[in-house]
Short mmCIF file of C-alpha atoms in Angstrom, two decimals:
data_model
loop_
_atom_site.label_atom_id
_atom_site.label_comp_id
_atom_site.label_asym_id
_atom_site.label_seq_id
_atom_site.Cartn_x
_atom_site.Cartn_y
_atom_site.Cartn_z
CA MET A 23 58.11 -126.94 69.75
CA ALA A 24 60.94 -127.29 71.88
CA ALA A 25 61.93 -124.07 73.77
CA TRP A 26 65.25 -123.11 74.85
CA THR A 27 66.86 -125.31 77.78
CA LYS A 28 67.37 -123.48 80.78
CA LEU A 29 70.85 -124.04 82.27
CA PRO A 30 71.56 -124.66 85.92
CA HIS A 31 72.16 -121.54 88.27
CA ARG A 32 75.89 -123.36 89.34
CA PHE A 33 77.11 -121.78 86.00
CA ASN A 34 75.94 -118.25 87.36
CA SER A 35 79.38 -116.64 87.63
CA THR A 36 78.68 -112.81 89.09
CA ARG A 37 82.46 -111.66 88.36
CA ASN A 38 82.40 -108.70 85.87
CA PHE A 39 84.74 -107.93 83.18
CA VAL A 40 87.69 -106.24 84.39
CA ASP A 41 87.60 -102.45 84.29
CA ALA A 42 90.16 -101.98 81.17
CA ARG A 43 89.72 -100.61 77.67
CA VAL A 44 90.42 -103.11 74.89
CA LYS A 45 92.09 -101.52 72.20
CA TRP A 46 91.29 -102.07 68.21
CA VAL A 47 93.62 -102.44 65.94
CA ARG A 48 93.18 -102.29 62.29
CA ASP A 49 93.86 -105.53 60.45
CA PRO A 50 94.55 -104.91 56.86
CA TYR A 51 93.94 -108.37 55.77
CA LEU A 52 90.37 -108.76 57.08
CA ASP A 53 89.87 -105.39 55.84
CA PHE A 54 90.72 -106.45 52.32
CA ALA A 55 88.65 -109.33 52.83
CA VAL A 56 85.66 -107.20 53.34
CA GLU A 57 86.66 -104.43 50.60
CA ARG A 58 87.02 -106.71 47.89
CA GLU A 59 83.42 -107.29 47.76
CA LYS A 60 82.93 -103.47 47.46
CA ASN A 61 79.77 -103.03 45.29
CA LEU A 62 79.01 -106.61 45.04
CA LYS A 63 75.83 -106.96 46.75
CA GLN A 64 74.64 -103.87 44.52
CA ALA A 65 75.43 -105.64 41.64
CA ILE A 66 73.59 -108.82 42.24
CA SER A 67 70.74 -106.87 43.38
CA PHE A 68 70.68 -105.19 39.88
CA LYS A 69 71.17 -108.46 38.64
CA HIS A 70 68.10 -109.76 40.03
CA GLN A 71 65.91 -106.89 38.88
CA ILE A 72 67.05 -107.06 35.45
CA LEU A 73 66.54 -110.71 35.42
CA SER A 74 62.84 -110.36 36.98
CA ASP A 75 61.68 -108.04 33.88
CA PRO A 76 60.61 -110.41 30.90
CA SER A 77 62.87 -108.40 28.38
CA GLU A 78 65.69 -109.32 31.02
CA SER A 79 66.63 -105.88 30.64
CA LEU A 80 65.64 -102.46 32.82
CA PRO A 81 64.97 -98.89 32.14
CA LEU A 82 67.65 -96.87 33.07
CA SER A 83 65.01 -94.62 34.84
CA LEU A 84 63.47 -97.33 37.10
CA ALA A 85 67.26 -98.59 37.93
CA SER A 86 67.93 -94.79 39.19
CA LEU A 87 64.64 -95.30 41.62
CA LEU A 88 66.82 -97.87 43.49
CA LYS A 89 69.60 -95.90 44.32
CA PRO A 90 68.28 -95.15 47.96
CA ARG A 91 67.39 -98.74 48.66
CA LEU A 92 70.92 -100.19 47.44
CA ASP A 93 72.89 -97.56 49.09
CA LEU A 94 74.84 -96.64 45.94
CA SER A 95 77.76 -94.08 46.20
CA THR A 96 76.79 -92.93 42.75
CA THR A 97 74.02 -92.68 40.16
CA ALA A 98 72.88 -95.82 38.57
CA SER A 99 73.95 -94.99 35.16
CA ASN A 100 77.87 -94.31 36.41
CA PHE A 101 77.29 -97.48 38.53
CA PHE A 102 76.72 -99.69 35.00
CA ARG A 103 79.39 -97.58 33.48
CA ASN A 104 81.90 -98.52 35.90
CA TYR A 105 81.16 -102.36 35.17
CA PRO A 106 81.30 -102.46 31.57
CA SER A 107 82.21 -106.43 31.93
CA PHE A 108 78.98 -106.93 33.80
CA PHE A 109 76.51 -104.35 32.58
CA SER A 110 75.56 -103.24 29.16
CA LEU A 111 73.64 -99.76 28.40
CA PHE A 112 71.52 -99.90 25.18
CA GLN A 113 68.90 -97.94 23.48
CA PRO A 114 66.43 -100.25 21.88
CA SER A 115 65.42 -97.96 19.05
CA PRO A 116 65.79 -94.24 18.49
CA GLY A 117 63.70 -91.94 20.57
CA LEU A 118 63.13 -94.85 23.30
CA PRO A 119 64.67 -94.35 26.82
CA PRO A 120 67.90 -96.22 27.61
CA ARG A 121 67.88 -99.77 29.09
CA VAL A 122 70.37 -101.79 30.98
CA LYS A 123 71.01 -105.64 30.68
CA LEU A 124 73.54 -108.29 31.71
CA THR A 125 76.76 -108.97 29.60
CA ARG A 126 76.78 -112.48 27.91
CA GLN A 127 79.73 -113.47 30.86
CA ALA A 128 77.45 -112.22 33.65
CA LEU A 129 74.41 -114.31 32.48
CA SER A 130 76.69 -117.13 32.06
CA LEU A 131 77.80 -116.91 35.69
CA HIS A 132 74.42 -116.37 36.66
CA ARG A 133 73.07 -119.69 35.29
CA GLU A 134 76.57 -121.47 37.35
CA GLU A 135 74.99 -119.60 40.64
CA SER A 136 71.58 -120.84 39.79
CA ALA A 137 72.72 -124.40 39.37
CA ILE A 138 74.23 -124.35 42.84
CA HIS A 139 70.88 -122.86 44.35
CA THR A 140 69.26 -125.87 42.88
CA SER A 141 71.32 -128.52 43.57
CA GLN A 142 70.16 -130.96 46.12
CA PRO A 143 73.32 -130.59 48.47
CA HIS A 144 73.25 -126.68 48.42
CA ARG A 145 69.11 -127.08 49.41
CA SER A 146 69.92 -129.41 51.97
CA ASP A 147 72.70 -126.97 53.44
CA ALA A 148 70.70 -123.86 53.27
CA VAL A 149 67.62 -125.42 54.82
CA CYS A 150 69.81 -126.56 57.76
CA ARG A 151 71.54 -122.98 58.02
CA LEU A 152 68.15 -121.57 58.13
CA ALA A 153 66.80 -124.09 60.61
CA ARG A 154 69.67 -123.27 62.96
CA LEU A 155 69.08 -119.71 62.87
CA LEU A 156 65.43 -120.25 63.84
CA MET A 157 66.76 -122.36 66.59
CA LEU A 158 69.15 -120.07 67.78
CA THR A 159 66.00 -117.79 68.93
CA GLY A 160 63.82 -118.76 72.21
CA SER A 161 60.79 -119.22 70.23
CA ALA A 162 62.33 -120.82 67.09
CA ARG A 163 60.70 -118.18 64.81
CA LEU A 164 61.93 -115.07 63.36
CA PRO A 165 60.00 -112.18 61.57
CA ILE A 166 60.86 -112.41 57.80
CA TYR A 167 62.07 -109.11 57.64
CA VAL A 168 64.99 -110.06 59.84
CA ILE A 169 65.82 -113.17 57.67
CA GLU A 170 65.84 -111.09 54.51
CA ARG A 171 68.67 -108.91 56.13
CA LEU A 172 70.64 -112.06 56.45
CA LYS A 173 69.68 -114.07 53.41
CA TRP A 174 72.79 -113.07 51.40
CA ASP A 175 75.06 -113.91 54.29
CA LEU A 176 73.45 -117.12 54.90
CA GLY A 177 73.56 -118.15 51.49
CA LEU A 178 69.81 -118.40 50.81
CA PRO A 179 68.35 -117.81 47.36
CA HIS A 180 67.03 -114.28 46.49
CA ASN A 181 63.39 -115.56 46.60
CA PHE A 182 63.95 -117.91 49.33
CA MET A 183 60.33 -118.07 50.54
CA ALA A 184 59.21 -119.09 46.98
CA SER A 185 62.11 -121.27 45.90
CA LEU A 186 63.16 -123.01 49.01
CA VAL A 187 60.98 -122.53 52.20
CA ILE A 188 57.78 -123.82 50.39
CA ASP A 189 59.33 -127.02 49.56
CA PHE A 190 60.18 -128.02 53.19
CA PRO A 191 56.95 -127.82 55.12
CA ASP A 192 58.10 -130.50 57.35
CA TYR A 193 60.72 -127.87 58.54
CA PHE A 194 59.41 -124.54 58.07
CA GLN A 195 55.69 -122.90 58.43
CA VAL A 196 54.65 -119.13 58.30
CA CYS A 197 52.73 -117.57 61.19
CA GLU A 198 51.95 -113.90 62.72
CA ILE A 199 53.97 -112.51 65.50
CA GLU A 200 53.71 -109.24 67.38
CA ASP A 201 57.57 -107.88 66.76
CA PRO A 202 58.60 -106.60 70.51
CA SER A 203 60.53 -103.62 69.25
CA THR A 204 57.50 -102.13 67.01
CA GLY A 205 54.47 -103.65 68.34
CA ARG A 206 53.25 -104.17 65.09
CA LYS A 207 51.90 -107.47 63.55
CA GLU A 208 54.44 -109.31 61.44
CA LEU A 209 54.66 -112.23 59.29
CA ALA A 210 57.45 -114.84 60.79
CA LEU A 211 59.09 -118.19 59.81
CA GLU A 212 59.02 -120.47 62.52
CA ILE A 213 60.39 -123.97 62.77
CA VAL A 214 57.78 -126.94 62.86
CA SER A 215 59.50 -129.20 65.15
CA TRP A 216 63.04 -129.07 67.29
CA ARG A 217 65.70 -130.99 65.76
CA LYS A 218 68.29 -131.98 68.47
CA GLU A 219 70.67 -133.08 65.38
CA LEU A 220 71.01 -129.63 64.44
CA ALA A 221 71.25 -128.08 68.04
CA VAL A 222 75.08 -128.48 68.07
CA SER A 223 77.22 -125.68 67.61
CA GLU A 224 80.25 -125.53 65.85
CA LEU A 225 82.43 -125.25 68.73
CA GLU A 226 80.40 -128.33 70.56
CA ARG A 227 80.73 -130.38 66.88
CA ARG A 228 84.73 -129.84 67.04
CA ALA A 229 84.89 -130.94 70.92
CA LEU A 230 82.62 -134.04 70.14
CA ASN A 231 85.03 -134.88 67.44
CA ASP A 232 87.95 -134.46 69.75
CA ASP A 233 86.44 -136.46 72.51
CA GLY A 234 84.55 -139.16 70.65
CA PRO A 235 80.66 -139.89 71.17
CA SER A 236 81.09 -139.69 75.09
CA GLY A 237 82.44 -136.39 74.95
CA ASN A 238 80.86 -134.08 77.40
CA ARG A 239 79.02 -131.04 75.96
CA THR A 240 79.20 -128.90 78.84
CA LYS A 241 83.15 -129.01 79.26
CA ARG A 242 85.31 -125.69 79.26
CA ILE A 243 85.14 -125.19 75.68
CA ALA A 244 87.64 -122.28 74.73
CA PHE A 245 86.89 -119.68 71.73
CA PRO A 246 89.72 -119.78 69.31
CA MET A 247 91.33 -116.65 69.32
CA VAL A 248 93.36 -115.00 66.66
CA PHE A 249 95.30 -111.38 67.27
CA PRO A 250 97.24 -109.23 64.54
CA LYS A 251 100.80 -109.23 64.44
CA GLY A 252 102.10 -107.18 67.15
CA TYR A 253 98.97 -107.02 69.13
CA GLU A 254 99.19 -107.42 72.90
CA LEU A 255 96.61 -107.55 75.67
CA VAL A 256 97.28 -105.49 78.62
CA LYS A 257 98.03 -107.85 81.63
CA ASN A 258 94.78 -107.40 83.62
CA VAL A 259 92.84 -107.84 80.39
CA LYS A 260 94.98 -110.96 79.50
CA ASP A 261 94.32 -112.55 82.88
CA TRP A 262 90.53 -111.92 82.65
CA VAL A 263 90.32 -113.47 79.09
CA GLU A 264 92.18 -116.60 80.42
CA GLU A 265 89.85 -117.00 83.37
CA TRP A 266 86.97 -116.25 81.21
CA GLN A 267 87.97 -118.93 78.68
CA ARG A 268 88.01 -121.37 81.52
CA LEU A 269 84.16 -120.76 82.38
CA PRO A 270 81.73 -123.47 81.16
CA TYR A 271 80.66 -123.43 77.72
CA ILE A 272 76.93 -122.98 77.28
CA SER A 273 75.42 -123.83 74.19
CA PRO A 274 74.03 -121.21 71.97
CA TYR A 275 71.05 -123.28 71.52
CA GLU A 276 70.19 -123.40 75.30
CA ASN A 277 68.77 -120.55 77.15
CA GLY A 278 71.47 -118.49 79.12
CA PHE A 279 68.83 -115.63 79.85
CA HIS A 280 68.60 -116.48 83.51
CA LEU A 281 72.10 -115.86 84.01
CA SER A 282 73.05 -112.30 85.59
CA PRO A 283 73.05 -110.04 83.01
CA ASN A 284 76.33 -108.57 83.83
CA SER A 285 78.32 -111.90 84.76
CA ASP A 286 81.27 -113.48 83.02
CA GLN A 287 78.99 -116.46 82.37
CA ALA A 288 76.48 -114.57 80.45
CA GLU A 289 78.99 -112.83 78.34
CA LYS A 290 80.45 -116.07 77.40
CA TRP A 291 77.21 -117.50 76.30
CA THR A 292 76.47 -114.06 74.28
CA VAL A 293 79.80 -114.92 72.62
CA ALA A 294 78.82 -118.39 71.93
CA VAL A 295 75.64 -117.21 70.19
CA LEU A 296 77.66 -114.39 68.30
CA HIS A 297 80.18 -117.02 67.24
CA GLU A 298 77.46 -119.51 65.92
CA LEU A 299 75.53 -116.86 64.03
CA LEU A 300 78.68 -115.75 62.26
CA TRP A 301 79.73 -119.35 61.49
CA LEU A 302 76.39 -119.88 59.91
CA MET A 303 77.35 -117.09 57.38
CA VAL A 304 78.88 -118.55 54.33
CA SER A 305 81.59 -115.85 54.34
CA LYS A 306 81.63 -115.92 58.19
CA LYS A 307 81.04 -112.20 58.52
CA THR A 308 78.11 -109.93 58.24
CA GLU A 309 77.42 -106.31 58.64
CA ARG A 310 77.11 -105.07 62.29
CA ASP A 311 73.64 -103.51 62.07
CA ASN A 312 72.36 -107.04 60.97
CA LEU A 313 73.74 -108.36 64.28
CA PHE A 314 72.31 -105.46 66.02
CA CYS A 315 68.93 -105.85 64.63
CA LEU A 316 68.62 -109.64 65.47
CA GLY A 317 70.29 -109.09 68.93
CA GLU A 318 67.38 -106.43 69.34
CA TYR A 319 64.84 -108.95 68.38
CA LEU A 320 66.15 -111.60 70.52
CA GLY A 321 66.42 -109.40 73.77
CA PHE A 322 70.18 -109.19 73.83
CA GLY A 323 70.32 -105.42 73.87
CA SER A 324 73.46 -103.87 74.10
CA THR A 325 75.18 -107.17 75.21
CA PHE A 326 76.06 -107.82 71.48
CA LYS A 327 77.90 -104.58 71.35
CA LYS A 328 79.80 -104.91 74.36
CA ALA A 329 80.98 -108.55 73.74
CA LEU A 330 82.17 -107.70 70.00
CA VAL A 331 84.35 -104.62 71.78
CA HIS A 332 85.45 -106.95 74.69
CA HIS A 333 86.89 -109.83 72.37
CA PRO A 334 88.95 -108.59 69.56
CA GLY A 335 90.78 -111.84 69.25
CA ILE A 336 87.27 -113.48 68.25
CA PHE A 337 85.65 -110.67 66.43
CA TYR A 338 86.92 -108.10 64.18
CA LEU A 339 85.05 -105.01 63.13
CA SER A 340 85.85 -103.67 59.79
CA ASN A 341 85.23 -100.00 58.67
CA LYS A 342 85.46 -100.45 54.96
CA ILE A 343 82.89 -100.24 52.22
CA ARG A 344 80.73 -97.14 54.05
CA THR A 345 79.63 -99.78 56.82
CA GLN A 346 80.71 -101.95 59.74
CA THR A 347 81.33 -105.25 59.36
CA VAL A 348 81.80 -108.06 61.90
CA VAL A 349 84.34 -110.61 60.77
CA LEU A 350 84.87 -114.05 62.84
CA ARG A 351 88.68 -113.93 62.88
CA GLU A 352 89.64 -117.60 63.26
CA ALA A 353 87.79 -118.20 59.87
CA TYR A 354 90.70 -116.69 57.99
CA ARG A 355 94.06 -116.86 57.70
CA LYS A 356 95.16 -113.57 56.39
CA ASP A 357 92.18 -112.79 53.69
CA PHE A 358 92.13 -116.24 52.91
CA LEU A 359 88.54 -117.55 53.71
CA LEU A 360 89.38 -121.26 55.27
CA GLU A 361 86.30 -123.11 54.52
CA LYS A 362 85.16 -123.64 51.44
CA HIS A 363 81.71 -122.86 50.03
CA PRO A 364 80.37 -123.10 46.36
CA LEU A 365 78.56 -119.61 46.81
CA MET A 366 81.64 -117.78 47.69
CA GLY A 367 83.66 -119.11 44.79
CA MET A 368 80.91 -117.88 42.55
CA ARG A 369 81.21 -114.62 44.51
CA TYR A 370 84.73 -114.21 43.82
CA ARG A 371 84.15 -114.87 40.05
CA TYR A 372 81.65 -112.24 40.10
CA ILE A 373 84.05 -109.95 41.68
CA HIS A 374 86.68 -110.66 38.95
CA LEU A 375 84.31 -110.15 36.33
CA LEU A 376 83.12 -106.87 37.66
CA ASN A 377 86.64 -105.62 37.76
CA LYS A 378 87.60 -106.94 34.46
CA THR A 379 88.04 -103.96 31.95
CA PRO A 380 89.09 -103.57 28.66
CA LYS A 381 92.55 -102.87 27.55
CA MET A 382 93.78 -98.97 27.66
CA ARG A 383 90.90 -98.31 30.22
CA LYS A 384 91.14 -96.99 33.64
CA PRO A 385 90.52 -99.55 36.16
CA ALA A 386 87.04 -99.62 37.40
CA LEU A 387 85.68 -98.58 41.09
CA GLY A 388 86.44 -101.42 43.24
CA LEU A 389 89.41 -103.87 43.88
CA ALA A 390 90.92 -105.09 40.58
CA PRO A 391 93.75 -107.85 40.58
CA ARG A 392 96.96 -106.31 42.06
CA ASN A 393 99.07 -108.35 39.78
CA LYS A 394 99.21 -111.34 37.12
CA GLN A 395 99.55 -113.78 39.52
CA HIS A 396 96.83 -112.22 41.48
CA GLU A 397 94.68 -112.16 38.43
CA THR A 398 95.24 -115.67 37.48
CA ALA A 399 94.20 -116.92 41.12
CA PHE A 400 91.20 -114.93 41.00
CA ALA A 401 90.00 -116.07 37.65
CA ASN A 402 91.08 -119.57 37.88
CA GLY A 403 91.96 -120.85 41.24
CA VAL A 404 88.82 -119.45 42.89
CA GLY A 405 86.51 -121.19 40.19
CA ARG A 406 88.00 -124.48 40.68
CA ASN A 407 89.20 -124.27 44.71
CA LEU A 408 85.86 -122.31 45.55
CA SER A 409 88.12 -120.23 47.76
CA PHE A 410 90.28 -117.24 47.44
CA GLU A 411 94.03 -116.59 48.59
CA GLY A 412 94.91 -112.88 48.67
CA THR A 413 98.59 -111.63 48.30
CA HIS A 414 99.97 -108.80 50.14
CA ALA A 415 103.09 -107.06 49.75
#
């Protein structure tokens, strides 16, 4: 098992971040990219619960017990009634308690999604994403509960241990570790052997493609920065960012913990780790608490939080859908996700079905298409192009 490579101390810049407050400005496009997925994860979680029952239905009383775990903002029965194109409430026979099942359209989408998860190209892609996640840690292992928090964003199947990991013993093995944050023994997943071909970050890959095979991976790679219209950095912060961008780029797959914790170079490495983590996500975003949980386990402590605050041109923090979500800015043009991924195409089709309502009925909770053109793009374009471009007035 190869550990992180320790880098030379010549990169150990000790200049600290300029003493200035970097303002946060709301980005309505990225907020919409987050908000349009309102209740999607909860609906998919209910879908898995329903299909796990042999009858492919669930007693309403049992579904109600899942409300705290799924962080529902309403009762389970109201949740199902809000999405009549996705869920169907029924009573098996007089005197029996009500149950919920999926509609024919929801079952059809589920079968299409399952076909993606079982396809060889997607399985290979999922294995590489998971392997890279493990290689971003110093020990090349993570507690399974941490991976569970990230599986949705990584594009892993719901039961990834049984349906994916077990089929790749040359990549992964289960072990037992002591969780440093709790001191308890936890089951963990570790990578069997270091895979050098995977230990290349997205930014390094771009630089190598630009420079050819002889490209220097320690060159001064700068992070792409995107600011909302009208956003201006104050001069001292702008000067600091320009100097900071010229510092050597340290790969997130190398160990930078020997750097002075408060140095600019250490912060550039931290940003590299965050950038690569978000790039591994199929939607290029994840809940802030997921990153903090992972960062706490990896030993970053509060440095993840500081990096997110210091670099609004790289990361955007959205406060939509009752949580905080970190979005990788460069991955979006307005609310349009630039990198096409089959699972994101499926998710947008799920969203369209969730918001599809019968005529003469009030719109369901969530975000419905805002006009006919938008509805056509949602229902048809997304399915073919595996991406979605929002339109804003």
